[in-house]
mmCIF file of C-alpha atoms in Angstrom:
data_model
loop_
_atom_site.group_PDB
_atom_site.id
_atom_site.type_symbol
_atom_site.label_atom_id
_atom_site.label_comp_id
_atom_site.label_asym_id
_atom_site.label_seq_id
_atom_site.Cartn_x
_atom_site.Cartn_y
_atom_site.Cartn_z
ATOM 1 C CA UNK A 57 -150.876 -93.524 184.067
ATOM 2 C CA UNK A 58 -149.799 -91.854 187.346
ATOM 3 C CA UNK A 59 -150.915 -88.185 187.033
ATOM 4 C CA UNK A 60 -150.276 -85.562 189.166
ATOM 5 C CA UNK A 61 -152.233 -82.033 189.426
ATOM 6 C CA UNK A 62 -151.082 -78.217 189.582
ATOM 7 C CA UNK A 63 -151.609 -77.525 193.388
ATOM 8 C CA UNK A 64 -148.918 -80.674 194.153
ATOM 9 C CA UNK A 65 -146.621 -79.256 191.612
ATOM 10 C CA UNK A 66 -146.503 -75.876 192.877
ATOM 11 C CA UNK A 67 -145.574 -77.712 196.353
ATOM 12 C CA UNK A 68 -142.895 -80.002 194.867
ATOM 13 C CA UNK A 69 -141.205 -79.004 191.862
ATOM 14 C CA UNK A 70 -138.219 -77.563 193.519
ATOM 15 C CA UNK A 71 -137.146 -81.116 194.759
ATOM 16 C CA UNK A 72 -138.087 -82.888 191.703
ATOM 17 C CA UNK A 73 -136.758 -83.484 187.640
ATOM 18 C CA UNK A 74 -139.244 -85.597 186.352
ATOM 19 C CA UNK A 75 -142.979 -85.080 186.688
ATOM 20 C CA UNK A 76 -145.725 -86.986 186.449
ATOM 21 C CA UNK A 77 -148.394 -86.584 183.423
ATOM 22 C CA UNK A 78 -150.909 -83.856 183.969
ATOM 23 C CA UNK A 79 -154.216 -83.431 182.682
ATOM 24 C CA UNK A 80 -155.730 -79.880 182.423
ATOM 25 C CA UNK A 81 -158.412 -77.741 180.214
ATOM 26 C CA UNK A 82 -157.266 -74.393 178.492
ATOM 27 C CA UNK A 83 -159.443 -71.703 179.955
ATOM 28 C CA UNK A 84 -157.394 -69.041 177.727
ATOM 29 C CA UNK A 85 -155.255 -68.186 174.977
ATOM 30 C CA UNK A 86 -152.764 -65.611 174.049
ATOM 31 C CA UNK A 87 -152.195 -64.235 170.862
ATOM 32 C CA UNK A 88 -148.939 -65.568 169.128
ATOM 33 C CA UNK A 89 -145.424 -63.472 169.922
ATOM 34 C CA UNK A 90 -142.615 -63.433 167.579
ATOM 35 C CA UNK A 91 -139.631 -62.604 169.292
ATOM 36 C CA UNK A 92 -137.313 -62.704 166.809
ATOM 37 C CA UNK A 93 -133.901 -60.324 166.335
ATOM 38 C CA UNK A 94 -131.532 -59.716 163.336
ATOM 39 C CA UNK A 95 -128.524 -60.473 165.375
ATOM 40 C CA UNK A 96 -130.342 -63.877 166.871
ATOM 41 C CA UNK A 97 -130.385 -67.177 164.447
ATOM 42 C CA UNK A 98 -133.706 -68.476 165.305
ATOM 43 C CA UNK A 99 -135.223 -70.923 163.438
ATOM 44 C CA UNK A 100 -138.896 -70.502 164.992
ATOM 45 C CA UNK A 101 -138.804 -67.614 167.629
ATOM 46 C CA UNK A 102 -142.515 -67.878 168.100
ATOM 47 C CA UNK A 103 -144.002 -68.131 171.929
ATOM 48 C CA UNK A 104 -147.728 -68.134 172.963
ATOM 49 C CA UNK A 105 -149.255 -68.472 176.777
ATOM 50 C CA UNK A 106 -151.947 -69.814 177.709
ATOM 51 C CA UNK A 107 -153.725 -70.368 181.274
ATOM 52 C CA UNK A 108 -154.303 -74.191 181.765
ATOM 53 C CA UNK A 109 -156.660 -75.494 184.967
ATOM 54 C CA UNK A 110 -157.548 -79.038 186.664
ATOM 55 C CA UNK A 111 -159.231 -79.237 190.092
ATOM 56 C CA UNK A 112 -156.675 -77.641 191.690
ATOM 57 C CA UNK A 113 -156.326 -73.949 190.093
ATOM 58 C CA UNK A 114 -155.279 -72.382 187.501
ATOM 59 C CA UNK A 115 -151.471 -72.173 186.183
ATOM 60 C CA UNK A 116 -149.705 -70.961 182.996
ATOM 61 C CA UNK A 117 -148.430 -72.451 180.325
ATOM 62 C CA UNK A 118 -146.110 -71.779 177.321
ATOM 63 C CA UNK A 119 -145.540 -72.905 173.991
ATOM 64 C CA UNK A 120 -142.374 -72.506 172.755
ATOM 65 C CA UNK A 121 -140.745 -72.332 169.699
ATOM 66 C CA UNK A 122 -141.478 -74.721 166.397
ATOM 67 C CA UNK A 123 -144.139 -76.048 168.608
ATOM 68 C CA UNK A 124 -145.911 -73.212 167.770
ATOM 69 C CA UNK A 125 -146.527 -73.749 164.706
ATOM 70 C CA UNK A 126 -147.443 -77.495 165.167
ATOM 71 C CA UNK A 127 -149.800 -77.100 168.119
ATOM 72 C CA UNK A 128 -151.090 -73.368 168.134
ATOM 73 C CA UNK A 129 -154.540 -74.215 166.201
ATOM 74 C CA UNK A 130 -155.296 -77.011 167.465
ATOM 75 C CA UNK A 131 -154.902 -75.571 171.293
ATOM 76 C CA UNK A 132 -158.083 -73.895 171.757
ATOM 77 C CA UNK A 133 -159.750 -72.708 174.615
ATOM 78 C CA UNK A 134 -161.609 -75.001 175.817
ATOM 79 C CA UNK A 135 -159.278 -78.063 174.513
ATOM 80 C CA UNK A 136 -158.255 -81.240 177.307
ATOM 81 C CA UNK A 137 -154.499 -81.925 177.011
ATOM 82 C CA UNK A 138 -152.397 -84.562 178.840
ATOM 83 C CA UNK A 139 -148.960 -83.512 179.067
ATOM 84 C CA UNK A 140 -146.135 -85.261 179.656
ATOM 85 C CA UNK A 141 -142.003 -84.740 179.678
ATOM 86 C CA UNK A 142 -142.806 -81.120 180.556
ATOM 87 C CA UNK A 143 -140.609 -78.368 182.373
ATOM 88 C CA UNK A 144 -141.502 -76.120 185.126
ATOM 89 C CA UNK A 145 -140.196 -72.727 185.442
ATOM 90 C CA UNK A 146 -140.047 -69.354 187.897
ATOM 91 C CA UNK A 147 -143.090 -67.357 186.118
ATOM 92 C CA UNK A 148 -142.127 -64.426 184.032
ATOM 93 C CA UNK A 149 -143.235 -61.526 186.322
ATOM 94 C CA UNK A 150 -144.277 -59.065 183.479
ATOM 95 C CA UNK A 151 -146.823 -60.733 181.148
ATOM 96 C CA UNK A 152 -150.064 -59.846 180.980
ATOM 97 C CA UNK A 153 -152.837 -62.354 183.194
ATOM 98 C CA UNK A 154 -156.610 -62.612 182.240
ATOM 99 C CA UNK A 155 -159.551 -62.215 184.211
ATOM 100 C CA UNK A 156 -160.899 -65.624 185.136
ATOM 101 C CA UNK A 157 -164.651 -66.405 184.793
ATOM 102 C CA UNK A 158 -164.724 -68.106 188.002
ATOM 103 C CA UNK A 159 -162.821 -65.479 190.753
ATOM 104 C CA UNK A 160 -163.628 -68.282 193.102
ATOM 105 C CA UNK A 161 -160.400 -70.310 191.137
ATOM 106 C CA UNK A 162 -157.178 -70.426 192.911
ATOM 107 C CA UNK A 163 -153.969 -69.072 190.546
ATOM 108 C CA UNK A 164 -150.610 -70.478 190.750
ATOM 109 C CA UNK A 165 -148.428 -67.478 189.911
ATOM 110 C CA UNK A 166 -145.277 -68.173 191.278
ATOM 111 C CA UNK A 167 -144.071 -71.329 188.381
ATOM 112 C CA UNK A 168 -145.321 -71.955 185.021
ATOM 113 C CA UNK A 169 -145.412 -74.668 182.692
ATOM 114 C CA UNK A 170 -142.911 -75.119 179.751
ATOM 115 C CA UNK A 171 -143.655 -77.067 176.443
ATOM 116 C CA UNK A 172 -140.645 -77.463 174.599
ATOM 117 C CA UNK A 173 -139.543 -79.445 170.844
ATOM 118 C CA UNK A 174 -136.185 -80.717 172.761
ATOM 119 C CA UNK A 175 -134.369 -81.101 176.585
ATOM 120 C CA UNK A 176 -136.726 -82.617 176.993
ATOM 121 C CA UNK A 177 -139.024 -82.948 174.043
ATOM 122 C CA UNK A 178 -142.915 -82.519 175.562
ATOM 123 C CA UNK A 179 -145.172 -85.370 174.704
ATOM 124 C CA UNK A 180 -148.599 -83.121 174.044
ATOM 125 C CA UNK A 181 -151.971 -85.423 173.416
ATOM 126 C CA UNK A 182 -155.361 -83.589 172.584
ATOM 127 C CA UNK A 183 -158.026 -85.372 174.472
ATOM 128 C CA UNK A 184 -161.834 -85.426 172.471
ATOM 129 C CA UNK A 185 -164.318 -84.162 174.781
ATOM 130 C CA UNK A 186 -166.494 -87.038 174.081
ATOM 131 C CA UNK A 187 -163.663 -89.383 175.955
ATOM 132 C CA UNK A 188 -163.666 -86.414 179.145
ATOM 133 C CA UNK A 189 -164.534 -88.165 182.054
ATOM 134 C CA UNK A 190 -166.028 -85.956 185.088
ATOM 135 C CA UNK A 191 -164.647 -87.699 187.606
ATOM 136 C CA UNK A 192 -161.226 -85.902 186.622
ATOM 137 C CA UNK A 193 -162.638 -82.934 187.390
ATOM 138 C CA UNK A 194 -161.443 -80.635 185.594
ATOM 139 C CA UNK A 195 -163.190 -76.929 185.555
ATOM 140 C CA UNK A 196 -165.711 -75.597 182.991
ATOM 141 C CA UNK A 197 -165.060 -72.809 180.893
ATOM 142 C CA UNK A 198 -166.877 -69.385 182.565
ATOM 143 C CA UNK A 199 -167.628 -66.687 180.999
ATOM 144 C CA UNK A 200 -168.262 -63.048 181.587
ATOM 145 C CA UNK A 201 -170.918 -61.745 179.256
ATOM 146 C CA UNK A 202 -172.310 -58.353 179.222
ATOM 147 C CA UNK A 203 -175.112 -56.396 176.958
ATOM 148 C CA UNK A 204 -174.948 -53.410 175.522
ATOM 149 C CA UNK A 205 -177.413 -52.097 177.985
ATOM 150 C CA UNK A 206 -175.114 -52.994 180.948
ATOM 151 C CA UNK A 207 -171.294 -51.441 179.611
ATOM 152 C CA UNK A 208 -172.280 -47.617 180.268
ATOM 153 C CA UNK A 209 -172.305 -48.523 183.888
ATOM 154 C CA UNK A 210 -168.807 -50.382 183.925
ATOM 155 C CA UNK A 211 -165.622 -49.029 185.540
ATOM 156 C CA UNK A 212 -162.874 -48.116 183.094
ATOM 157 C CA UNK A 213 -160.704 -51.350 182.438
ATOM 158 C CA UNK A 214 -163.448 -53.837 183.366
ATOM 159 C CA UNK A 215 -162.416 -57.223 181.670
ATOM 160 C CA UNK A 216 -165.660 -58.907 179.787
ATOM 161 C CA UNK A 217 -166.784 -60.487 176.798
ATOM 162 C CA UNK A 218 -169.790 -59.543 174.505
ATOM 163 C CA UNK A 219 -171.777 -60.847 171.501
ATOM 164 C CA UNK A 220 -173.999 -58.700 168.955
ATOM 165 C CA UNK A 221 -174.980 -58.459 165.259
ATOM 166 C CA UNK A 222 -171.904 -56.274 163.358
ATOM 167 C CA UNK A 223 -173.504 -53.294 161.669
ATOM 168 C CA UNK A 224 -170.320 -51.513 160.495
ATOM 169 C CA UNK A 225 -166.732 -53.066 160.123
ATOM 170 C CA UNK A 226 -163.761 -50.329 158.793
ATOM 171 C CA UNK A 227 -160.933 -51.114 156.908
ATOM 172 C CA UNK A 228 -157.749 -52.388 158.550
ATOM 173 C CA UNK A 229 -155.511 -50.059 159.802
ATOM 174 C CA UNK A 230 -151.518 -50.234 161.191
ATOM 175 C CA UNK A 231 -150.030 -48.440 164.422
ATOM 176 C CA UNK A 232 -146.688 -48.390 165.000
ATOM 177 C CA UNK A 233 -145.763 -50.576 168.282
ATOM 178 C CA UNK A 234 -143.416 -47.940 169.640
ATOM 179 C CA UNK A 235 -142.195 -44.340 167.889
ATOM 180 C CA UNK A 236 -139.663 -45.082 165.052
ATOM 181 C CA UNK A 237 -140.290 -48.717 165.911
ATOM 182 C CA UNK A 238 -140.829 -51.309 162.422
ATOM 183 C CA UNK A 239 -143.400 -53.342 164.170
ATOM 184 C CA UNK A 240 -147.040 -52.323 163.778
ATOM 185 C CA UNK A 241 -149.902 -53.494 165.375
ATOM 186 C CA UNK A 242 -152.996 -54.227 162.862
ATOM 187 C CA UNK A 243 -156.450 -53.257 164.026
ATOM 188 C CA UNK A 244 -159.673 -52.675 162.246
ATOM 189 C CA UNK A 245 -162.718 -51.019 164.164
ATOM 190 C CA UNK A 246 -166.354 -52.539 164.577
ATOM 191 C CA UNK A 247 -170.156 -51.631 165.737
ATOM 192 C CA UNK A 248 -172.206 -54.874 166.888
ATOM 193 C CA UNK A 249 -175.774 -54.744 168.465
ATOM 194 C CA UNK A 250 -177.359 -57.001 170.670
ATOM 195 C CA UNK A 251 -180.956 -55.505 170.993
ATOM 196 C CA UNK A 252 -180.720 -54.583 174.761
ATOM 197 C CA UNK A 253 -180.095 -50.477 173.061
ATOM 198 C CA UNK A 254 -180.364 -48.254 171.060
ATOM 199 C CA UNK A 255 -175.893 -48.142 170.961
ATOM 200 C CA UNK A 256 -174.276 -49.819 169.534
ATOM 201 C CA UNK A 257 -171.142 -51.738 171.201
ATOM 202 C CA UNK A 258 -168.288 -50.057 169.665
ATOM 203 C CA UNK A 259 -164.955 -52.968 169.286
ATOM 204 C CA UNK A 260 -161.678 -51.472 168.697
ATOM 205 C CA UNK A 261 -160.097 -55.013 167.455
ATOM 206 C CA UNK A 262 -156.470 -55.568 166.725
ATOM 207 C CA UNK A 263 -155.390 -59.324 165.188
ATOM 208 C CA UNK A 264 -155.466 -61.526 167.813
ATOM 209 C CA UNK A 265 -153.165 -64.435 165.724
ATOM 210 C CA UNK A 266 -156.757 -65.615 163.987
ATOM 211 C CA UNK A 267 -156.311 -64.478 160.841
ATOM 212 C CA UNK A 268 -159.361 -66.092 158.927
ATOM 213 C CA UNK A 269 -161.674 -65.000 161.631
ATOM 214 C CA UNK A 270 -160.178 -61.016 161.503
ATOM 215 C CA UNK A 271 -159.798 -60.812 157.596
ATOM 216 C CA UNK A 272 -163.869 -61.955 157.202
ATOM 217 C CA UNK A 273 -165.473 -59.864 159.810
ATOM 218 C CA UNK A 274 -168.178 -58.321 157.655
ATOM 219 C CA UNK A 275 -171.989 -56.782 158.820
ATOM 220 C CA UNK A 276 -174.514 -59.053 159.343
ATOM 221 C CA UNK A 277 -172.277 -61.728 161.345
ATOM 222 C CA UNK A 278 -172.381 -63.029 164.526
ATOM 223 C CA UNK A 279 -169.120 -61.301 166.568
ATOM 224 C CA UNK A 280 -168.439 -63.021 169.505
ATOM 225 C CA UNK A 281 -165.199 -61.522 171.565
ATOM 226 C CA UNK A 282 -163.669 -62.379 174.942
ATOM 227 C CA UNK A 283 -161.716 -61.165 177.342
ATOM 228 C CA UNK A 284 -162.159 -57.638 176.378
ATOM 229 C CA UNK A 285 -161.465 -54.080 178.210
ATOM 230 C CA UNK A 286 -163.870 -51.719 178.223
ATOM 231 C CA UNK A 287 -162.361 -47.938 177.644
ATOM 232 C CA UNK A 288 -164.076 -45.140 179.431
ATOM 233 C CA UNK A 289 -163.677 -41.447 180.306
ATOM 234 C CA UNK A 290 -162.754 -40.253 177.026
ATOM 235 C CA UNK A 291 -165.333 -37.216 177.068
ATOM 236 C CA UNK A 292 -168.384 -36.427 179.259
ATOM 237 C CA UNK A 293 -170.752 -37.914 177.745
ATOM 238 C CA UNK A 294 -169.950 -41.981 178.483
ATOM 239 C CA UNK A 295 -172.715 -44.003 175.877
ATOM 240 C CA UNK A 296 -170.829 -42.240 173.021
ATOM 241 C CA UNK A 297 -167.346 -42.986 173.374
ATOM 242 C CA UNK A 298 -167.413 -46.064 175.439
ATOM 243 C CA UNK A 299 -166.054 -48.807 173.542
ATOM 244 C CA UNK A 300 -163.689 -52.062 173.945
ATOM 245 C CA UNK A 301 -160.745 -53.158 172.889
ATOM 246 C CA UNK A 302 -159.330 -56.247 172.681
ATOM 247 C CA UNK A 303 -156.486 -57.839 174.974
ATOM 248 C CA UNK A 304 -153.165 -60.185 174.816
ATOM 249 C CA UNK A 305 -156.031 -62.822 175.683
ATOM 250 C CA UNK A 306 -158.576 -62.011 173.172
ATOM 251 C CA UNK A 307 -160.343 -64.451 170.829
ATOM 252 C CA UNK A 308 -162.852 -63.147 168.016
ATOM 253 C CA UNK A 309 -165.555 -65.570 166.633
ATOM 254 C CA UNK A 310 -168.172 -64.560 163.718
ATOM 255 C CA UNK A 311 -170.381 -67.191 161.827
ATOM 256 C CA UNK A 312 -169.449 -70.356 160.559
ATOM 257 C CA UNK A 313 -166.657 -70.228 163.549
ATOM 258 C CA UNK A 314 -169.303 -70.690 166.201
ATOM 259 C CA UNK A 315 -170.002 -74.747 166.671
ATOM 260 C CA UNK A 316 -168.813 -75.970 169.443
ATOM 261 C CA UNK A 317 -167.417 -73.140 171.621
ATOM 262 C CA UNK A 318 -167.951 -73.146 175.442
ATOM 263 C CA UNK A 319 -169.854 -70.121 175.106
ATOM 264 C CA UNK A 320 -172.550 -71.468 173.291
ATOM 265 C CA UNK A 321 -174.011 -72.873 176.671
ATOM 266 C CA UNK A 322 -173.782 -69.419 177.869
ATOM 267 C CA UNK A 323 -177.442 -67.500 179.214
ATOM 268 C CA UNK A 324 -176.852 -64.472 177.500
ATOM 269 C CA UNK A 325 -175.317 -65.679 174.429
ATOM 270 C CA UNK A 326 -178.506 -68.083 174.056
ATOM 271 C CA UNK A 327 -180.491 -64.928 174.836
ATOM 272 C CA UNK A 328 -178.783 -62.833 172.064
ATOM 273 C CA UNK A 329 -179.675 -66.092 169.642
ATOM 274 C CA UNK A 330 -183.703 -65.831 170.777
ATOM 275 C CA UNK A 331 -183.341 -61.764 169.707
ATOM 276 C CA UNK A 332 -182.423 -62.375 166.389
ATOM 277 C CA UNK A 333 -184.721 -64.576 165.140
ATOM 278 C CA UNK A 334 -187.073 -62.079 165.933
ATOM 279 C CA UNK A 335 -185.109 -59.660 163.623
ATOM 280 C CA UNK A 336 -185.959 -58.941 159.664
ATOM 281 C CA UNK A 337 -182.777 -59.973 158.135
ATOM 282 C CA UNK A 338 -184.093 -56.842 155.138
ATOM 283 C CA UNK A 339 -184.422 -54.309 157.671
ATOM 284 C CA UNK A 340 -181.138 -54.440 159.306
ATOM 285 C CA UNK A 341 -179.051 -54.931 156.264
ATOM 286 C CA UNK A 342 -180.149 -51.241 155.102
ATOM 287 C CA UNK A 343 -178.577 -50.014 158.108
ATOM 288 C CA UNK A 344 -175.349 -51.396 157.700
ATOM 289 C CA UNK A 345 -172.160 -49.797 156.603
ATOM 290 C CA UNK A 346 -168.511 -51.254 155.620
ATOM 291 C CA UNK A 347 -164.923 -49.752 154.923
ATOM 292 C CA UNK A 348 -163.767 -46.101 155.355
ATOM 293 C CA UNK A 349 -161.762 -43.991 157.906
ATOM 294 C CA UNK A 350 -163.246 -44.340 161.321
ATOM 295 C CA UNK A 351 -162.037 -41.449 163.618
ATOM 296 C CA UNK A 352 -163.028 -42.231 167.446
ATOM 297 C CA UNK A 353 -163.929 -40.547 169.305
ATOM 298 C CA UNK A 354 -165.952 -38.767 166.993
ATOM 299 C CA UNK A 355 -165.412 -34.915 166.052
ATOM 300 C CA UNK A 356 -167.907 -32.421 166.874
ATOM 301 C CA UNK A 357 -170.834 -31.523 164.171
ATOM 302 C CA UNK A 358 -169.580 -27.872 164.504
ATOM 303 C CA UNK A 359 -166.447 -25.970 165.207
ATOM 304 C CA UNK A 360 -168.468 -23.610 167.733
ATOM 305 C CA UNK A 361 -168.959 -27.197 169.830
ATOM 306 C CA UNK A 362 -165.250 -27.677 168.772
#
């Protein structure tokens, strides 16, 4: 069929109703929002973004509604969709944007795309990547990896993603969203190694909508999480209370969840892989922990240092 791409949209959507198909990769997901009120009959106030490219740039998308539930899943990072029957709208000036592996790729901020069950109802088809022809060219999934040995050196807020062995995984935990407020965010803290020091990375991890990756997390796995913030300053002394926490654009991987991601291609994640088959499987098991309360940062061993 006549397709179009994002670049000639963001030129011509003004003057236009109906658009032509488009056919774009997911480079990243949000976690799922529930916006739902008392007062409001909803039947499925669910919403999720995610930032879609093709040769063009990069633009983003929503999923609205009881499409949710149909298409979240499937929609991975990574995933080819051909859209059609699809809305464009003014962008929504206060949500949250993640940092792109490639800086070089061009962002359409100013519209976004809308997916919706009715007026009018989008036609969404998952493409197999064995049927993804380069000559559409649509853009790889990047990465930004870091070790251990590189994250004392990086400036507070710096967006990356990591892999390492998990060594300790607490319990899960609840914070209220806001004071007095009946949402809570759920959370559960983690330390994963990668071999490159003697730290470990320390992953403050709330639920990013992947609830049979976040409920398994347990020592000895394989963590893989992107598009995380690194936290610094907290006290002088940086390789102790650095740590990272995740972001509206996280996505958490452990093992048996691995097969197929992007980031398997990836030079340091391949390098992490070489490390631990060097590893005695015996040896690090005895230093492994689970459960508990995890205070961070840490107290002081003594109240003089107090």
């Amino acid at each position: 069929s006549k397709l179009t791409n994002l670049g000639h949209l963001e030129m011509t959507w003004r003057s236009r109703v109906r658009f032509h198909p488009l056919l774009v990769r997911i480079l990243h997901k949000s976690r799922l929002r529930y916006y739902g009120k008392p007062e409001k009959k909803m039947e499925m106030p669910y919403q999720a973004y995610f930032e879609v490219a093709d040769g063009s740039g990069m633009m983003s998308m929503v999923l609205w509604n009881s499409l949710c539930p149909e298409w979240y899943h499937s929609m991975k990072v990574g995933t080819v969709l051909l859209l059609d029957k699809y809305t464009i709208k003014t962008s929504y000036p206060f949500k949250t944007h993640p940092t792109p592996g490639d800086s070089q790729m061009k962002r359409f901020a100013t519209i976004e795309i809308s997916l919706n069950v009715r007026d009018p109802p989008t036609k969404i088809s998952i493409i197999p990547e064995e049927m993804v022809k380069p000559e559409w060219g649509l853009p790889e999934v990047k990465y930004r990896f870091i070790t251990r040995s590189e994250l004392d050196d990086l400036p507070n807020n710096h967006s990356c993603d990591v892999i390492g062995l998990v060594t300790f995984v607490g319990r899960a935990e609840r914070a209220r969203k806001r004071e007095h407020s009946e949402d809570f965010w759920l959370y559960r803290w983690a330390h994963a190694i990668d071999g490159t020091s003697d730290q470990p990375f320390i992953l403050e991890l709330f639920a990013t909508s992947q609830p049979d990756v976040f409920e398994h997390i347990h020592p000895m796995t394989y963590l893989v999480c992107t598009q995380m913030r690194v936290i610094q300053g907290l006290t002088e002394n940086p390789s102790r209370t650095v740590y990272l926490t995740t972001s509206n654009e996280s996505q958490i991987f452990i093992t048996g969840w691995h097969k197929g991601q992007p980031y398997t291609k990836d030079a340091k994640v391949k390098n992490f892989i070489q490390w631990t088959k060097l590893q005695s499987e015996a040896d690090q098991i005895k230093k492994t922990v689970i459960g508990g309360y995890y205070p961070f940062p840490r107290p002081p061993d003594s109240f003089l240092k107090y």
